[in-house]
């Protein structure tokens, strides 16, 4: 089978999907972490690969940027390819002053600064939740493997924070909610779709930007941090 946006055969998409935003990161994960991998999608350049991680079948499928793109791919994977679990693995910008660059976040929920869910499902909820059992398993794996992490709530926004001219305004929106760790652009759409289709979803994030720090992280350090996040997601799928 295929859809408007996915040209994969149904049997080539596995029940567990890791979903980075960047298609080239999907390629990187397949090449560096999976065995017996093969490409299953290339329509619109949204690369996807299926392979094995220590004997477990997994698909790595890029989402693109923003709720609209995530919404298309998550919906089609759940609805037409019978995917059961999607773990978003992405990058984020710090909201909390307690965050350090390269910290890993397990997102319990995302507050949606978007009209995505209202338009898609006529759902005017502001907060959408990850699957708790999935996050508990991620946390257990992180502790066993010695990965440091934070667990809490995030914000999903339709803009890239560093480009917002009135930064005080967007920060005031975050502060009105309180206790948000970081912002990104896709998680609430994923959580909303999973909620309405009765599937599992969560989001792992690496912090790569902070308004409170002027230091720049090197390409090597960024890659290592992303590798830790990828490794955490893959080590968890054994228990799903």
Tab-separated table of C-alpha atoms in Angstrom:
chain	number	residue	atom	x	y	z
A	1	UNK	CA	0.000	0.000	0.000
A	2	UNK	CA	0.945	3.667	-0.093
A	3	UNK	CA	-0.573	6.983	0.919
A	4	UNK	CA	-0.329	10.477	-0.506
A	5	UNK	CA	2.833	11.089	1.510
A	6	UNK	CA	4.302	7.621	2.146
A	7	UNK	CA	5.355	5.149	-0.547
A	8	UNK	CA	6.280	2.277	1.807
A	9	UNK	CA	4.750	-1.170	1.725
A	10	UNK	CA	2.642	-1.828	4.805
A	11	UNK	CA	4.798	-4.751	5.898
A	12	UNK	CA	7.911	-2.558	5.746
A	13	UNK	CA	6.707	-0.221	8.524
A	14	UNK	CA	7.121	-1.781	11.957
A	15	UNK	CA	4.966	-1.354	15.056
A	16	UNK	CA	7.544	0.852	16.800
A	17	UNK	CA	8.723	4.029	15.061
A	18	UNK	CA	11.464	6.429	16.101
A	19	UNK	CA	10.728	9.836	14.621
A	20	UNK	CA	13.413	12.512	14.268
A	21	UNK	CA	12.492	15.718	12.502
A	22	UNK	CA	15.419	15.757	10.083
A	23	UNK	CA	15.390	13.192	7.235
A	24	UNK	CA	19.186	13.082	7.296
A	25	UNK	CA	19.088	12.226	10.991
A	26	UNK	CA	16.862	9.259	10.128
A	27	UNK	CA	19.528	8.176	7.661
A	28	UNK	CA	22.239	8.702	10.284
A	29	UNK	CA	20.399	6.548	12.830
A	30	UNK	CA	19.921	3.729	10.339
A	31	UNK	CA	23.559	3.790	9.274
A	32	UNK	CA	25.018	4.008	12.782
A	33	UNK	CA	22.621	2.099	15.030
A	34	UNK	CA	20.635	-0.445	13.003
A	35	UNK	CA	21.485	-3.737	11.363
A	36	UNK	CA	19.854	-5.163	8.229
A	37	UNK	CA	18.383	-1.736	7.503
A	38	UNK	CA	16.833	-0.668	4.223
A	39	UNK	CA	15.116	2.470	2.972
A	40	UNK	CA	11.315	2.299	2.975
A	41	UNK	CA	10.289	5.859	2.057
A	42	UNK	CA	11.669	8.701	-0.023
A	43	UNK	CA	8.528	10.562	-1.145
A	44	UNK	CA	9.031	14.331	-0.734
A	45	UNK	CA	12.497	13.581	0.609
A	46	UNK	CA	11.079	12.390	3.937
A	47	UNK	CA	13.473	9.502	4.434
A	48	UNK	CA	12.544	6.407	6.409
A	49	UNK	CA	14.404	3.192	7.164
A	50	UNK	CA	13.494	-0.126	8.712
A	51	UNK	CA	16.006	-2.397	10.395
A	52	UNK	CA	16.834	-4.174	13.603
A	53	UNK	CA	18.306	-2.945	16.853
A	54	UNK	CA	19.738	-5.880	18.786
A	55	UNK	CA	17.179	-8.134	17.117
A	56	UNK	CA	14.150	-5.874	17.594
A	57	UNK	CA	12.335	-4.565	14.500
A	58	UNK	CA	12.106	-0.778	14.337
A	59	UNK	CA	11.368	1.889	11.739
A	60	UNK	CA	13.015	5.307	11.791
A	61	UNK	CA	10.822	7.834	9.963
A	62	UNK	CA	11.437	11.578	9.665
A	63	UNK	CA	8.573	13.919	10.532
A	64	UNK	CA	9.773	17.195	9.054
A	65	UNK	CA	9.312	20.445	10.991
A	66	UNK	CA	6.199	21.759	12.680
A	67	UNK	CA	2.827	20.404	13.741
A	68	UNK	CA	1.479	20.287	10.197
A	69	UNK	CA	4.229	17.988	8.944
A	70	UNK	CA	4.266	15.849	12.086
A	71	UNK	CA	0.492	15.609	11.852
A	72	UNK	CA	0.565	14.181	8.345
A	73	UNK	CA	3.149	11.496	9.023
A	74	UNK	CA	2.040	10.479	12.511
A	75	UNK	CA	-1.581	10.210	11.387
A	76	UNK	CA	-0.769	8.129	8.310
A	77	UNK	CA	1.586	5.836	10.233
A	78	UNK	CA	-0.977	5.183	12.962
A	79	UNK	CA	-4.079	5.077	10.782
A	80	UNK	CA	-2.900	3.319	7.619
A	81	UNK	CA	0.226	1.417	8.689
A	82	UNK	CA	-1.013	0.199	12.094
A	83	UNK	CA	1.926	1.661	13.994
A	84	UNK	CA	1.438	1.229	17.733
A	85	UNK	CA	4.151	3.450	19.227
A	86	UNK	CA	5.967	6.571	18.041
A	87	UNK	CA	8.898	8.022	19.962
A	88	UNK	CA	9.798	11.492	18.758
A	89	UNK	CA	13.514	12.239	19.141
A	90	UNK	CA	14.329	15.874	18.548
A	91	UNK	CA	15.987	19.080	19.650
A	92	UNK	CA	14.638	21.891	21.800
A	93	UNK	CA	15.282	25.306	23.257
A	94	UNK	CA	15.431	25.857	27.002
A	95	UNK	CA	12.628	27.655	28.825
A	96	UNK	CA	13.727	26.692	32.331
A	97	UNK	CA	16.854	28.363	33.674
A	98	UNK	CA	17.717	25.052	35.318
A	99	UNK	CA	18.451	23.407	31.965
A	100	UNK	CA	21.955	23.035	30.614
A	101	UNK	CA	22.803	22.674	26.960
A	102	UNK	CA	22.729	19.035	25.833
A	103	UNK	CA	20.417	17.934	28.669
A	104	UNK	CA	17.966	15.157	27.731
A	105	UNK	CA	14.254	15.678	28.429
A	106	UNK	CA	11.532	13.038	28.712
A	107	UNK	CA	8.351	14.981	27.936
A	108	UNK	CA	5.331	14.083	30.077
A	109	UNK	CA	3.094	16.545	28.247
A	110	UNK	CA	3.177	19.418	25.817
A	111	UNK	CA	1.214	22.661	25.933
A	112	UNK	CA	0.077	23.479	22.416
A	113	UNK	CA	0.675	27.030	21.186
A	114	UNK	CA	-1.036	26.188	17.911
A	115	UNK	CA	-4.495	25.631	16.438
A	116	UNK	CA	-3.559	22.174	15.156
A	117	UNK	CA	-5.683	20.018	17.458
A	118	UNK	CA	-8.656	22.352	17.323
A	119	UNK	CA	-8.692	22.229	13.533
A	120	UNK	CA	-7.966	18.500	13.263
A	121	UNK	CA	-10.143	17.102	16.051
A	122	UNK	CA	-12.161	20.101	17.304
A	123	UNK	CA	-10.194	19.515	20.501
A	124	UNK	CA	-9.544	22.774	22.336
A	125	UNK	CA	-7.395	21.193	25.049
A	126	UNK	CA	-4.260	23.168	25.687
A	127	UNK	CA	-2.244	20.303	27.161
A	128	UNK	CA	-1.611	16.943	25.492
A	129	UNK	CA	0.003	14.013	27.256
A	130	UNK	CA	2.589	11.408	26.409
A	131	UNK	CA	1.918	7.755	27.238
A	132	UNK	CA	2.863	7.437	30.907
A	133	UNK	CA	3.835	3.757	30.759
A	134	UNK	CA	6.172	4.517	27.870
A	135	UNK	CA	7.809	7.359	29.788
A	136	UNK	CA	8.152	5.177	32.865
A	137	UNK	CA	9.991	2.645	30.730
A	138	UNK	CA	12.258	5.332	29.287
A	139	UNK	CA	13.040	6.546	32.777
A	140	UNK	CA	13.817	3.032	33.990
A	141	UNK	CA	16.130	2.481	31.021
A	142	UNK	CA	17.858	5.819	31.594
A	143	UNK	CA	18.578	4.875	35.192
A	144	UNK	CA	19.891	1.432	34.248
A	145	UNK	CA	22.113	2.779	31.487
A	146	UNK	CA	23.330	5.804	33.432
A	147	UNK	CA	21.855	8.478	31.164
A	148	UNK	CA	21.145	11.771	32.920
A	149	UNK	CA	17.748	13.269	32.106
A	150	UNK	CA	14.938	15.566	33.231
A	151	UNK	CA	11.274	14.668	33.070
A	152	UNK	CA	8.472	17.207	32.828
A	153	UNK	CA	6.313	19.402	30.614
A	154	UNK	CA	7.263	21.204	27.421
A	155	UNK	CA	5.731	23.673	24.960
A	156	UNK	CA	5.001	23.103	21.286
A	157	UNK	CA	4.981	26.304	19.249
A	158	UNK	CA	4.495	27.214	15.600
A	159	UNK	CA	7.547	29.473	15.520
A	160	UNK	CA	11.273	29.034	16.074
A	161	UNK	CA	11.818	30.909	19.337
A	162	UNK	CA	15.225	32.470	18.527
A	163	UNK	CA	13.667	34.277	15.546
A	164	UNK	CA	10.805	35.856	17.524
A	165	UNK	CA	11.381	39.612	17.685
A	166	UNK	CA	9.403	40.222	20.883
A	167	UNK	CA	11.025	37.621	23.090
A	168	UNK	CA	9.461	39.082	26.237
A	169	UNK	CA	6.019	38.341	24.831
A	170	UNK	CA	6.637	34.662	24.088
A	171	UNK	CA	8.432	34.203	27.408
A	172	UNK	CA	5.411	35.713	29.188
A	173	UNK	CA	3.184	33.083	27.553
A	174	UNK	CA	5.416	30.356	28.899
A	175	UNK	CA	5.574	31.908	32.354
A	176	UNK	CA	1.776	32.074	32.529
A	177	UNK	CA	1.769	28.275	32.466
A	178	UNK	CA	4.789	27.769	34.678
A	179	UNK	CA	7.224	24.877	35.122
A	180	UNK	CA	7.834	24.348	31.400
A	181	UNK	CA	11.232	22.872	30.635
A	182	UNK	CA	11.709	23.593	26.931
A	183	UNK	CA	10.055	24.448	23.639
A	184	UNK	CA	9.944	22.609	20.334
A	185	UNK	CA	7.636	22.378	17.315
A	186	UNK	CA	6.062	18.917	16.946
A	187	UNK	CA	5.253	17.023	20.148
A	188	UNK	CA	1.729	18.243	20.888
A	189	UNK	CA	0.548	17.241	17.417
A	190	UNK	CA	1.955	13.755	17.942
A	191	UNK	CA	0.391	13.461	21.407
A	192	UNK	CA	-2.951	14.770	20.144
A	193	UNK	CA	-3.119	12.268	17.289
A	194	UNK	CA	-2.106	9.410	19.572
A	195	UNK	CA	-4.826	10.454	22.019
A	196	UNK	CA	-7.571	10.460	19.402
A	197	UNK	CA	-6.459	7.233	17.712
A	198	UNK	CA	-5.738	5.353	20.931
A	199	UNK	CA	-2.025	4.797	20.269
A	200	UNK	CA	1.199	5.296	22.212
A	201	UNK	CA	3.508	8.286	21.873
A	202	UNK	CA	6.217	10.170	23.656
A	203	UNK	CA	8.985	12.657	22.999
A	204	UNK	CA	12.673	12.728	23.894
A	205	UNK	CA	14.504	16.022	23.440
A	206	UNK	CA	18.069	17.284	23.566
A	207	UNK	CA	18.498	20.920	24.599
A	208	UNK	CA	20.549	22.722	21.944
A	209	UNK	CA	19.563	26.382	22.484
A	210	UNK	CA	19.189	28.530	25.599
A	211	UNK	CA	18.422	32.257	26.016
A	212	UNK	CA	20.343	32.140	29.294
A	213	UNK	CA	23.656	30.933	27.874
A	214	UNK	CA	25.969	32.514	25.338
A	215	UNK	CA	28.180	29.468	24.833
A	216	UNK	CA	27.943	27.588	21.560
A	217	UNK	CA	28.048	23.819	21.447
A	218	UNK	CA	30.360	22.177	18.966
A	219	UNK	CA	29.166	19.870	16.236
A	220	UNK	CA	30.911	16.992	18.014
A	221	UNK	CA	29.221	17.700	21.370
A	222	UNK	CA	25.836	18.105	19.717
A	223	UNK	CA	26.247	14.793	17.918
A	224	UNK	CA	27.256	13.022	21.140
A	225	UNK	CA	24.220	14.394	22.986
A	226	UNK	CA	21.908	13.335	20.183
A	227	UNK	CA	23.546	9.907	20.189
A	228	UNK	CA	22.750	9.526	23.899
A	229	UNK	CA	19.106	10.390	23.237
A	230	UNK	CA	18.930	7.972	20.299
A	231	UNK	CA	20.580	5.256	22.360
A	232	UNK	CA	18.089	5.777	25.191
A	233	UNK	CA	15.150	5.403	22.806
A	234	UNK	CA	16.578	2.277	21.181
A	235	UNK	CA	17.537	0.613	24.464
A	236	UNK	CA	13.953	1.127	25.644
A	237	UNK	CA	12.214	-0.615	22.731
A	238	UNK	CA	13.318	-4.025	24.012
A	239	UNK	CA	10.710	-3.729	26.753
A	240	UNK	CA	7.800	-2.472	24.675
